[in-house]
Amino acid sequence: METLKVSSKSNPNKVAGAIVGSLNKNEKLEIQAIGAGAVNQASKALAVARRFLAEEGKDLYAVPGFIEVEIDGETRTGISFRVYLTKKKAE
């Protein structure tokens, strides 16, 4: 499963493009974000990615969870979104 790491400075539109590209290849990926700003950018990127996928008749769903990552010898808690591709349901 591919892992995308998102920071508070990440561009949500570019991350959304990476999400769509990865999902079209693998149908699943993980997004990792540490800190409130990074989680905010990741959430926006997921919303934009859904819009991109809707144009192709597809959708995604994300399962959030906690992760622990070691940075500079210090353990930090972050958020992980496991993202899966699905077909868009008829409305």
PDB file of C-alpha atoms in Angstrom:
ATOM      1  CA  MET A   1       0.000   0.000   0.000  1.00  0.00           C
ATOM      2  CA  GLU A   2       1.422   3.365  -1.007  1.00  0.00           C
ATOM      3  CA  THR A   3       1.862   5.939   1.770  1.00  0.00           C
ATOM      4  CA  LEU A   4       1.474   9.683   1.238  1.00  0.00           C
ATOM      5  CA  LYS A   5       2.806  11.977   3.949  1.00  0.00           C
ATOM      6  CA  VAL A   6       1.005  15.301   4.210  1.00  0.00           C
ATOM      7  CA  SER A   7       2.304  18.395   6.016  1.00  0.00           C
ATOM      8  CA  SER A   8       0.633  21.641   6.994  1.00  0.00           C
ATOM      9  CA  LYS A   9       2.311  23.229   3.949  1.00  0.00           C
ATOM     10  CA  SER A  10       1.038  20.628   1.443  1.00  0.00           C
ATOM     11  CA  ASN A  11      -1.133  21.915  -1.406  1.00  0.00           C
ATOM     12  CA  PRO A  12      -4.508  20.084  -1.106  1.00  0.00           C
ATOM     13  CA  ASN A  13      -5.062  20.125  -4.891  1.00  0.00           C
ATOM     14  CA  LYS A  14      -1.696  18.492  -5.559  1.00  0.00           C
ATOM     15  CA  VAL A  15      -2.255  15.930  -2.798  1.00  0.00           C
ATOM     16  CA  ALA A  16      -5.709  15.215  -4.276  1.00  0.00           C
ATOM     17  CA  GLY A  17      -4.106  14.552  -7.651  1.00  0.00           C
ATOM     18  CA  ALA A  18      -1.647  12.154  -6.006  1.00  0.00           C
ATOM     19  CA  ILE A  19      -4.533  10.417  -4.203  1.00  0.00           C
ATOM     20  CA  VAL A  20      -6.473   9.918  -7.456  1.00  0.00           C
ATOM     21  CA  GLY A  21      -3.385   8.714  -9.306  1.00  0.00           C
ATOM     22  CA  SER A  22      -2.521   6.207  -6.602  1.00  0.00           C
ATOM     23  CA  LEU A  23      -6.099   4.952  -6.269  1.00  0.00           C
ATOM     24  CA  ASN A  24      -6.408   4.455 -10.027  1.00  0.00           C
ATOM     25  CA  LYS A  25      -3.288   2.236  -9.887  1.00  0.00           C
ATOM     26  CA  ASN A  26      -3.705   0.391  -6.579  1.00  0.00           C
ATOM     27  CA  GLU A  27      -7.295   1.004  -5.353  1.00  0.00           C
ATOM     28  CA  LYS A  28      -5.981   1.744  -1.841  1.00  0.00           C
ATOM     29  CA  LEU A  29      -3.435   3.937  -0.076  1.00  0.00           C
ATOM     30  CA  GLU A  30      -2.562   5.412   3.291  1.00  0.00           C
ATOM     31  CA  ILE A  31      -2.253   9.102   4.096  1.00  0.00           C
ATOM     32  CA  GLN A  32      -0.260  10.104   7.187  1.00  0.00           C
ATOM     33  CA  ALA A  33      -0.541  13.498   8.846  1.00  0.00           C
ATOM     34  CA  ILE A  34       1.069  14.752  12.055  1.00  0.00           C
ATOM     35  CA  GLY A  35      -0.338  17.916  13.613  1.00  0.00           C
ATOM     36  CA  ALA A  36      -3.592  19.804  13.244  1.00  0.00           C
ATOM     37  CA  GLY A  37      -2.499  21.724  10.141  1.00  0.00           C
ATOM     38  CA  ALA A  38      -1.436  18.563   8.347  1.00  0.00           C
ATOM     39  CA  VAL A  39      -4.690  16.781   9.217  1.00  0.00           C
ATOM     40  CA  ASN A  40      -6.600  19.815   7.906  1.00  0.00           C
ATOM     41  CA  GLN A  41      -4.721  19.725   4.572  1.00  0.00           C
ATOM     42  CA  ALA A  42      -5.225  15.956   4.274  1.00  0.00           C
ATOM     43  CA  SER A  43      -8.979  16.332   4.903  1.00  0.00           C
ATOM     44  CA  LYS A  44      -9.258  19.025   2.246  1.00  0.00           C
ATOM     45  CA  ALA A  45      -7.289  16.867  -0.197  1.00  0.00           C
ATOM     46  CA  LEU A  46      -9.700  13.958   0.369  1.00  0.00           C
ATOM     47  CA  ALA A  47     -12.674  16.221  -0.383  1.00  0.00           C
ATOM     48  CA  VAL A  48     -11.052  17.488  -3.595  1.00  0.00           C
ATOM     49  CA  ALA A  49     -10.072  13.934  -4.617  1.00  0.00           C
ATOM     50  CA  ARG A  50     -13.719  12.857  -4.257  1.00  0.00           C
ATOM     51  CA  ARG A  51     -14.708  15.620  -6.682  1.00  0.00           C
ATOM     52  CA  PHE A  52     -12.051  14.488  -9.189  1.00  0.00           C
ATOM     53  CA  LEU A  53     -13.151  10.851  -8.896  1.00  0.00           C
ATOM     54  CA  ALA A  54     -16.846  11.749  -9.266  1.00  0.00           C
ATOM     55  CA  GLU A  55     -16.067  12.963 -12.788  1.00  0.00           C
ATOM     56  CA  GLU A  56     -14.940   9.384 -13.565  1.00  0.00           C
ATOM     57  CA  GLY A  57     -18.001   7.781 -11.909  1.00  0.00           C
ATOM     58  CA  LYS A  58     -15.901   6.668  -8.916  1.00  0.00           C
ATOM     59  CA  ASP A  59     -15.741   7.500  -5.224  1.00  0.00           C
ATOM     60  CA  LEU A  60     -13.517   6.847  -2.227  1.00  0.00           C
ATOM     61  CA  TYR A  61     -13.941   6.152   1.430  1.00  0.00           C
ATOM     62  CA  ALA A  62     -11.427   6.771   4.189  1.00  0.00           C
ATOM     63  CA  VAL A  63     -10.926   4.998   7.505  1.00  0.00           C
ATOM     64  CA  PRO A  64      -9.163   7.216  10.064  1.00  0.00           C
ATOM     65  CA  GLY A  65      -6.909   5.888  12.789  1.00  0.00           C
ATOM     66  CA  PHE A  66      -3.996   6.828  15.023  1.00  0.00           C
ATOM     67  CA  ILE A  67      -0.333   6.171  14.212  1.00  0.00           C
ATOM     68  CA  GLU A  68       2.887   6.641  16.126  1.00  0.00           C
ATOM     69  CA  VAL A  69       5.880   7.893  14.152  1.00  0.00           C
ATOM     70  CA  GLU A  70       9.413   8.502  15.372  1.00  0.00           C
ATOM     71  CA  ILE A  71      10.808  11.892  14.336  1.00  0.00           C
ATOM     72  CA  ASP A  72      14.272  12.982  15.494  1.00  0.00           C
ATOM     73  CA  GLY A  73      14.242  10.293  18.191  1.00  0.00           C
ATOM     74  CA  GLU A  74      10.883  11.454  19.539  1.00  0.00           C
ATOM     75  CA  THR A  75       7.642   9.496  19.221  1.00  0.00           C
ATOM     76  CA  ARG A  76       4.787  11.573  17.785  1.00  0.00           C
ATOM     77  CA  THR A  77       1.137  10.631  17.428  1.00  0.00           C
ATOM     78  CA  GLY A  78      -0.520  11.340  14.108  1.00  0.00           C
ATOM     79  CA  ILE A  79      -3.577  10.485  12.079  1.00  0.00           C
ATOM     80  CA  SER A  80      -3.651   7.889   9.348  1.00  0.00           C
ATOM     81  CA  PHE A  81      -6.355   7.742   6.687  1.00  0.00           C
ATOM     82  CA  ARG A  82      -6.630   4.396   4.910  1.00  0.00           C
ATOM     83  CA  VAL A  83      -8.261   5.322   1.617  1.00  0.00           C
ATOM     84  CA  TYR A  84     -10.077   2.911  -0.685  1.00  0.00           C
ATOM     85  CA  LEU A  85     -11.521   3.304  -4.184  1.00  0.00           C
ATOM     86  CA  THR A  86     -15.169   2.396  -4.742  1.00  0.00           C
ATOM     87  CA  LYS A  87     -17.709   2.781  -7.515  1.00  0.00           C
ATOM     88  CA  LYS A  88     -20.044   5.737  -7.243  1.00  0.00           C
ATOM     89  CA  LYS A  89     -23.541   4.701  -6.253  1.00  0.00           C
ATOM     90  CA  ALA A  90     -26.454   5.830  -8.379  1.00  0.00           C
ATOM     91  CA  GLU A  91     -28.369   8.653  -6.731  1.00  0.00           C
TER      92      GLU A  91
END
